[in-house]
């Protein structure tokens, strides 16, 4: 997958997307991320990329010219003849979730445009953006961190990125329920012990315990997910038992 990130602050990405799994994915050639500095495309002699908002109000708005020129220069380097999927992150966007990550991970090329300050001129969104996405109901300093989050969720779904040891099948939001608790060595840490079923070697019992914990955690923290999940008869019995104990 080829990802182009149009941003005023390429340096913001050097930490999270240049270590561990995402770094390995790039080294393996499974993922190619390029950061393009929008400021390099301004035709302002003072390198301006923002201006005061029409109509007044606090903050500055990113002007359209550098973004349009940066975008048009970028998409010339892409292979697909059609307009690429172009994502802009803002609190006004559609709330991001795992299914969107799974769908985006199927794309060959993705372009991200990062807003900053009060955001970008609306004409950028109207003309260039295919997906306006929010990662939650809060306001950040800009679009860079949400873009890093989205790239992380997509990259780990690309075939070959996760090694044999790692797996995403059972992770939260993959099975539709929240994930069961994880434990590792030692069995007894400062008197805190691991549930004995987990080192019983009885895989059927372990799976039953894990499913039951997922249901219990989901029922308590995200009951809305229970409604959407595919439940077995045993799941339904366990849920009723939890409800009767509450
Ligand atoms: C996506 C983007 C943002 C955001 C962009 N610029 C300020 N906040 C907040 C939440 N999700």
Tab-separated table of C-alpha atoms and ligand atoms in Angstrom:
chain	number	residue	atom	x	y	z
A	1	UNK	CA	0.000	0.000	0.000
A	2	UNK	CA	1.119	3.523	-0.876
A	3	UNK	CA	0.198	6.283	1.573
A	4	UNK	CA	0.791	9.972	0.947
A	5	UNK	CA	0.450	12.341	3.900
A	6	UNK	CA	0.103	16.050	3.117
A	7	UNK	CA	0.989	18.006	6.241
A	8	UNK	CA	2.665	21.154	7.543
A	9	UNK	CA	4.459	19.054	10.165
A	10	UNK	CA	6.028	15.874	8.691
A	11	UNK	CA	8.188	15.627	11.786
A	12	UNK	CA	5.092	14.829	13.868
A	13	UNK	CA	4.974	11.386	12.274
A	14	UNK	CA	8.600	10.368	12.823
A	15	UNK	CA	7.863	8.794	16.228
A	16	UNK	CA	4.760	6.551	16.012
A	17	UNK	CA	5.069	5.448	12.375
A	18	UNK	CA	8.789	4.807	12.385
A	19	UNK	CA	9.018	2.119	15.054
A	20	UNK	CA	7.903	-1.455	15.647
A	21	UNK	CA	5.283	-3.032	13.403
A	22	UNK	CA	4.760	-0.045	11.113
A	23	UNK	CA	8.499	0.402	10.623
A	24	UNK	CA	8.891	-3.309	9.821
A	25	UNK	CA	6.011	-3.111	7.339
A	26	UNK	CA	7.821	-0.317	5.492
A	27	UNK	CA	11.126	-2.206	5.577
A	28	UNK	CA	9.365	-5.295	4.188
A	29	UNK	CA	7.966	-3.187	1.360
A	30	UNK	CA	4.380	-3.865	2.400
A	31	UNK	CA	3.783	-0.222	3.089
A	32	UNK	CA	5.251	2.947	1.604
A	33	UNK	CA	4.467	6.155	3.495
A	34	UNK	CA	5.599	9.503	2.094
A	35	UNK	CA	5.168	12.822	3.919
A	36	UNK	CA	4.829	15.915	1.746
A	37	UNK	CA	5.129	19.345	3.317
A	38	UNK	CA	2.254	21.553	2.184
A	39	UNK	CA	4.355	24.635	2.928
A	40	UNK	CA	6.657	23.709	0.023
A	41	UNK	CA	3.781	24.518	-2.343
A	42	UNK	CA	2.746	27.998	-1.204
A	43	UNK	CA	3.138	30.751	-3.801
A	44	UNK	CA	3.310	33.306	-1.006
A	45	UNK	CA	6.681	35.027	-0.855
A	46	UNK	CA	6.476	34.886	2.932
A	47	UNK	CA	5.701	31.134	2.849
A	48	UNK	CA	2.244	31.819	4.275
A	49	UNK	CA	-0.117	28.821	4.392
A	50	UNK	CA	-2.905	30.237	6.546
A	51	UNK	CA	-4.930	33.399	6.821
A	52	UNK	CA	-7.644	35.051	8.901
A	53	UNK	CA	-11.131	33.573	8.514
A	54	UNK	CA	-13.673	35.490	6.417
A	55	UNK	CA	-16.471	36.582	8.705
A	56	UNK	CA	-14.055	37.037	11.606
A	57	UNK	CA	-13.540	34.731	14.572
A	58	UNK	CA	-10.590	33.270	16.415
A	59	UNK	CA	-7.731	31.328	14.862
A	60	UNK	CA	-6.376	30.947	11.368
A	61	UNK	CA	-7.557	28.860	8.423
A	62	UNK	CA	-5.254	27.016	6.016
A	63	UNK	CA	-5.521	28.649	2.581
A	64	UNK	CA	-6.581	26.538	-0.429
A	65	UNK	CA	-3.754	27.283	-2.899
A	66	UNK	CA	-0.856	25.418	-1.214
A	67	UNK	CA	-3.089	22.429	-0.462
A	68	UNK	CA	-4.554	22.196	-3.982
A	69	UNK	CA	-1.099	22.515	-5.586
A	70	UNK	CA	0.418	20.016	-3.144
A	71	UNK	CA	-2.436	17.567	-3.763
A	72	UNK	CA	-2.318	17.883	-7.553
A	73	UNK	CA	1.448	17.384	-7.535
A	74	UNK	CA	1.102	14.359	-5.251
A	75	UNK	CA	-1.581	12.496	-7.191
A	76	UNK	CA	0.548	12.746	-10.355
A	77	UNK	CA	2.952	10.347	-8.609
A	78	UNK	CA	0.214	7.785	-7.982
A	79	UNK	CA	-0.518	4.897	-10.291
A	80	UNK	CA	-4.320	4.741	-10.196
A	81	UNK	CA	-6.000	6.697	-12.964
A	82	UNK	CA	-9.045	7.439	-10.804
A	83	UNK	CA	-9.121	9.974	-7.976
A	84	UNK	CA	-7.523	8.351	-4.920
A	85	UNK	CA	-9.304	7.905	-1.591
A	86	UNK	CA	-8.471	11.184	0.160
A	87	UNK	CA	-9.066	11.452	3.891
A	88	UNK	CA	-9.356	14.573	6.033
A	89	UNK	CA	-9.681	14.284	9.807
A	90	UNK	CA	-11.909	16.647	11.747
A	91	UNK	CA	-14.382	16.542	14.655
A	92	UNK	CA	-17.141	16.928	12.036
A	93	UNK	CA	-16.238	13.670	10.317
A	94	UNK	CA	-17.804	10.251	10.397
A	95	UNK	CA	-16.660	8.422	13.536
A	96	UNK	CA	-13.853	6.027	12.684
A	97	UNK	CA	-14.261	2.352	13.584
A	98	UNK	CA	-12.652	-0.984	12.809
A	99	UNK	CA	-14.881	-1.783	9.838
A	100	UNK	CA	-13.697	1.434	8.148
A	101	UNK	CA	-10.076	0.405	8.791
A	102	UNK	CA	-10.739	-3.033	7.277
A	103	UNK	CA	-12.314	-1.437	4.201
A	104	UNK	CA	-9.501	1.132	3.781
A	105	UNK	CA	-6.830	-1.574	4.160
A	106	UNK	CA	-8.045	-2.967	0.830
A	107	UNK	CA	-7.042	0.214	-1.029
A	108	UNK	CA	-3.788	0.253	-3.002
A	109	UNK	CA	-3.271	3.983	-2.469
A	110	UNK	CA	-4.484	6.442	0.182
A	111	UNK	CA	-3.949	10.189	0.521
A	112	UNK	CA	-4.312	12.019	3.829
A	113	UNK	CA	-4.576	15.805	4.088
A	114	UNK	CA	-3.819	17.126	7.571
A	115	UNK	CA	-5.539	20.295	8.697
A	116	UNK	CA	-4.031	22.474	11.377
A	117	UNK	CA	-5.010	25.596	13.349
A	118	UNK	CA	-8.797	26.020	12.775
A	119	UNK	CA	-8.675	23.659	9.817
A	120	UNK	CA	-8.675	24.077	6.040
A	121	UNK	CA	-10.690	26.284	3.690
A	122	UNK	CA	-13.986	24.502	2.971
A	123	UNK	CA	-13.203	24.403	-0.752
A	124	UNK	CA	-10.435	21.883	0.011
A	125	UNK	CA	-12.981	19.581	1.640
A	126	UNK	CA	-15.620	20.113	-1.048
A	127	UNK	CA	-13.281	19.484	-3.984
A	128	UNK	CA	-10.543	17.112	-2.780
A	129	UNK	CA	-11.815	15.048	0.164
A	130	UNK	CA	-13.596	11.711	-0.256
A	131	UNK	CA	-13.767	10.829	3.476
A	132	UNK	CA	-14.009	13.264	6.397
A	133	UNK	CA	-13.284	11.242	9.541
A	134	UNK	CA	-13.381	11.850	13.302
A	135	UNK	CA	-11.583	9.653	15.841
A	136	UNK	CA	-13.726	10.918	18.707
A	137	UNK	CA	-15.670	13.763	20.213
A	138	UNK	CA	-12.799	16.033	21.186
A	139	UNK	CA	-10.736	18.787	19.572
A	140	UNK	CA	-7.027	18.361	18.868
A	141	UNK	CA	-4.358	20.791	17.674
A	142	UNK	CA	-4.598	19.377	14.173
A	143	UNK	CA	-5.199	16.375	11.953
A	144	UNK	CA	-1.746	14.792	12.264
A	145	UNK	CA	-2.385	12.644	15.335
A	146	UNK	CA	-5.716	11.262	14.054
A	147	UNK	CA	-4.047	10.475	10.711
A	148	UNK	CA	-1.287	8.580	12.557
A	149	UNK	CA	-3.954	6.628	14.458
A	150	UNK	CA	-5.814	5.752	11.261
A	151	UNK	CA	-2.630	4.712	9.448
A	152	UNK	CA	-1.740	2.480	12.411
A	153	UNK	CA	-5.132	0.729	12.387
A	154	UNK	CA	-4.997	0.226	8.600
A	155	UNK	CA	-1.331	-0.818	8.320
A	156	UNK	CA	-1.641	-3.704	10.781
A	157	UNK	CA	-4.457	-5.172	8.668
A	158	UNK	CA	-2.313	-5.355	5.522
A	159	UNK	CA	-1.527	-9.044	4.833
A	160	UNK	CA	1.981	-9.901	6.029
A	161	UNK	CA	2.382	-6.913	8.355
A	162	UNK	CA	1.537	-8.845	11.507
A	163	UNK	CA	3.880	-11.784	12.045
A	164	UNK	CA	2.802	-15.320	12.959
A	165	UNK	CA	2.857	-14.499	16.683
A	166	UNK	CA	0.599	-11.475	16.405
A	167	UNK	CA	-2.965	-11.858	15.302
A	168	UNK	CA	-5.843	-9.466	14.923
A	169	UNK	CA	-8.650	-12.060	14.584
A	170	UNK	CA	-9.551	-11.942	18.288
A	171	UNK	CA	-8.752	-8.338	19.010
A	172	UNK	CA	-11.296	-5.901	20.304
A	173	UNK	CA	-13.777	-4.925	17.626
A	174	UNK	CA	-12.629	-7.750	15.381
A	175	UNK	CA	-14.914	-10.392	16.942
A	176	UNK	CA	-17.497	-7.740	17.659
A	177	UNK	CA	-16.849	-7.923	21.414
A	178	UNK	CA	-14.254	-6.309	23.644
A	179	UNK	CA	-11.155	-8.405	24.189
A	180	UNK	CA	-10.634	-10.803	27.101
A	181	UNK	CA	-7.909	-10.048	29.700
A	182	UNK	CA	-4.324	-11.060	28.819
A	183	UNK	CA	-1.782	-12.573	31.211
A	184	UNK	CA	1.822	-13.667	30.834
A	185	UNK	CA	4.694	-14.838	33.047
A	186	UNK	CA	5.148	-14.951	35.970
A	187	UNK	CA	2.178	-16.952	37.287
A	188	UNK	CA	2.465	-15.147	40.604
A	189	UNK	CA	3.553	-11.517	40.594
A	190	UNK	CA	3.657	-9.911	44.060
A	191	UNK	CA	0.928	-12.312	45.155
A	192	UNK	CA	-1.200	-11.461	42.103
A	193	UNK	CA	-1.982	-14.723	40.343
A	194	UNK	CA	-3.098	-15.774	36.871
A	195	UNK	CA	-6.505	-17.520	36.447
A	196	UNK	CA	-5.588	-21.229	36.647
A	197	UNK	CA	-7.611	-22.186	33.557
A	198	UNK	CA	-5.041	-20.319	31.410
A	199	UNK	CA	-2.253	-22.771	32.201
A	200	UNK	CA	-4.484	-25.855	32.389
A	201	UNK	CA	-3.604	-26.810	28.817
A	202	UNK	CA	-7.309	-27.385	28.208
A	203	UNK	CA	-7.813	-25.241	25.097
A	204	UNK	CA	-11.579	-25.792	24.995
A	205	UNK	CA	-11.913	-24.537	28.572
A	206	UNK	CA	-9.555	-21.655	27.850
A	207	UNK	CA	-11.633	-20.559	24.858
A	208	UNK	CA	-14.825	-20.813	26.947
A	209	UNK	CA	-13.253	-18.698	29.713
A	210	UNK	CA	-12.043	-16.095	27.209
A	211	UNK	CA	-15.403	-15.840	25.474
A	212	UNK	CA	-17.174	-15.507	28.817
A	213	UNK	CA	-14.792	-12.728	29.906
A	214	UNK	CA	-15.294	-10.922	26.587
A	215	UNK	CA	-19.050	-11.068	27.035
A	216	UNK	CA	-18.827	-9.893	30.667
A	217	UNK	CA	-16.513	-6.958	29.848
A	218	UNK	CA	-18.558	-5.961	26.809
A	219	UNK	CA	-21.851	-6.122	28.707
A	220	UNK	CA	-20.452	-3.832	31.420
A	221	UNK	CA	-18.565	-1.338	29.245
A	222	UNK	CA	-20.152	-1.403	25.784
A	223	UNK	CA	-23.621	-3.016	25.946
A	224	UNK	CA	-24.318	-1.445	22.558
A	225	UNK	CA	-21.853	-3.893	21.001
A	226	UNK	CA	-23.758	-6.868	22.441
A	227	UNK	CA	-26.770	-5.930	20.342
A	228	UNK	CA	-24.679	-6.097	17.147
A	229	UNK	CA	-22.594	-9.181	17.982
A	230	UNK	CA	-23.246	-12.701	16.679
A	231	UNK	CA	-24.127	-14.663	19.846
A	232	UNK	CA	-24.372	-18.397	20.406
A	233	UNK	CA	-26.981	-19.935	22.693
A	234	UNK	CA	-24.259	-20.358	25.330
A	235	UNK	CA	-23.375	-16.660	24.971
A	236	UNK	CA	-26.990	-15.729	25.610
A	237	UNK	CA	-27.118	-17.965	28.698
A	238	UNK	CA	-23.926	-16.334	30.030
A	239	UNK	CA	-25.290	-12.850	29.400
A	240	UNK	CA	-28.502	-13.648	31.261
A	241	UNK	CA	-26.454	-15.058	34.131
A	242	UNK	CA	-24.381	-11.826	34.286
A	243	UNK	CA	-27.528	-9.724	34.223
A	244	UNK	CA	-29.116	-11.748	37.031
A	245	UNK	CA	-25.997	-11.259	39.156
A	246	UNK	CA	-25.934	-7.438	38.654
B	1	LIG	C1	-10.345	13.891	14.146
B	1	LIG	C2	-9.770	15.146	14.026
B	1	LIG	C3	-9.848	16.015	15.099
B	1	LIG	C4	-9.261	17.350	15.006
B	1	LIG	C5	-8.640	17.897	13.904
B	1	LIG	N1	-8.271	19.146	14.255
B	1	LIG	C6	-8.675	19.367	15.535
B	1	LIG	N2	-9.274	18.268	16.008
B	1	LIG	C7	-10.483	15.641	16.263
B	1	LIG	C8	-11.045	14.372	16.327
B	1	LIG	N3	-10.966	13.526	15.280
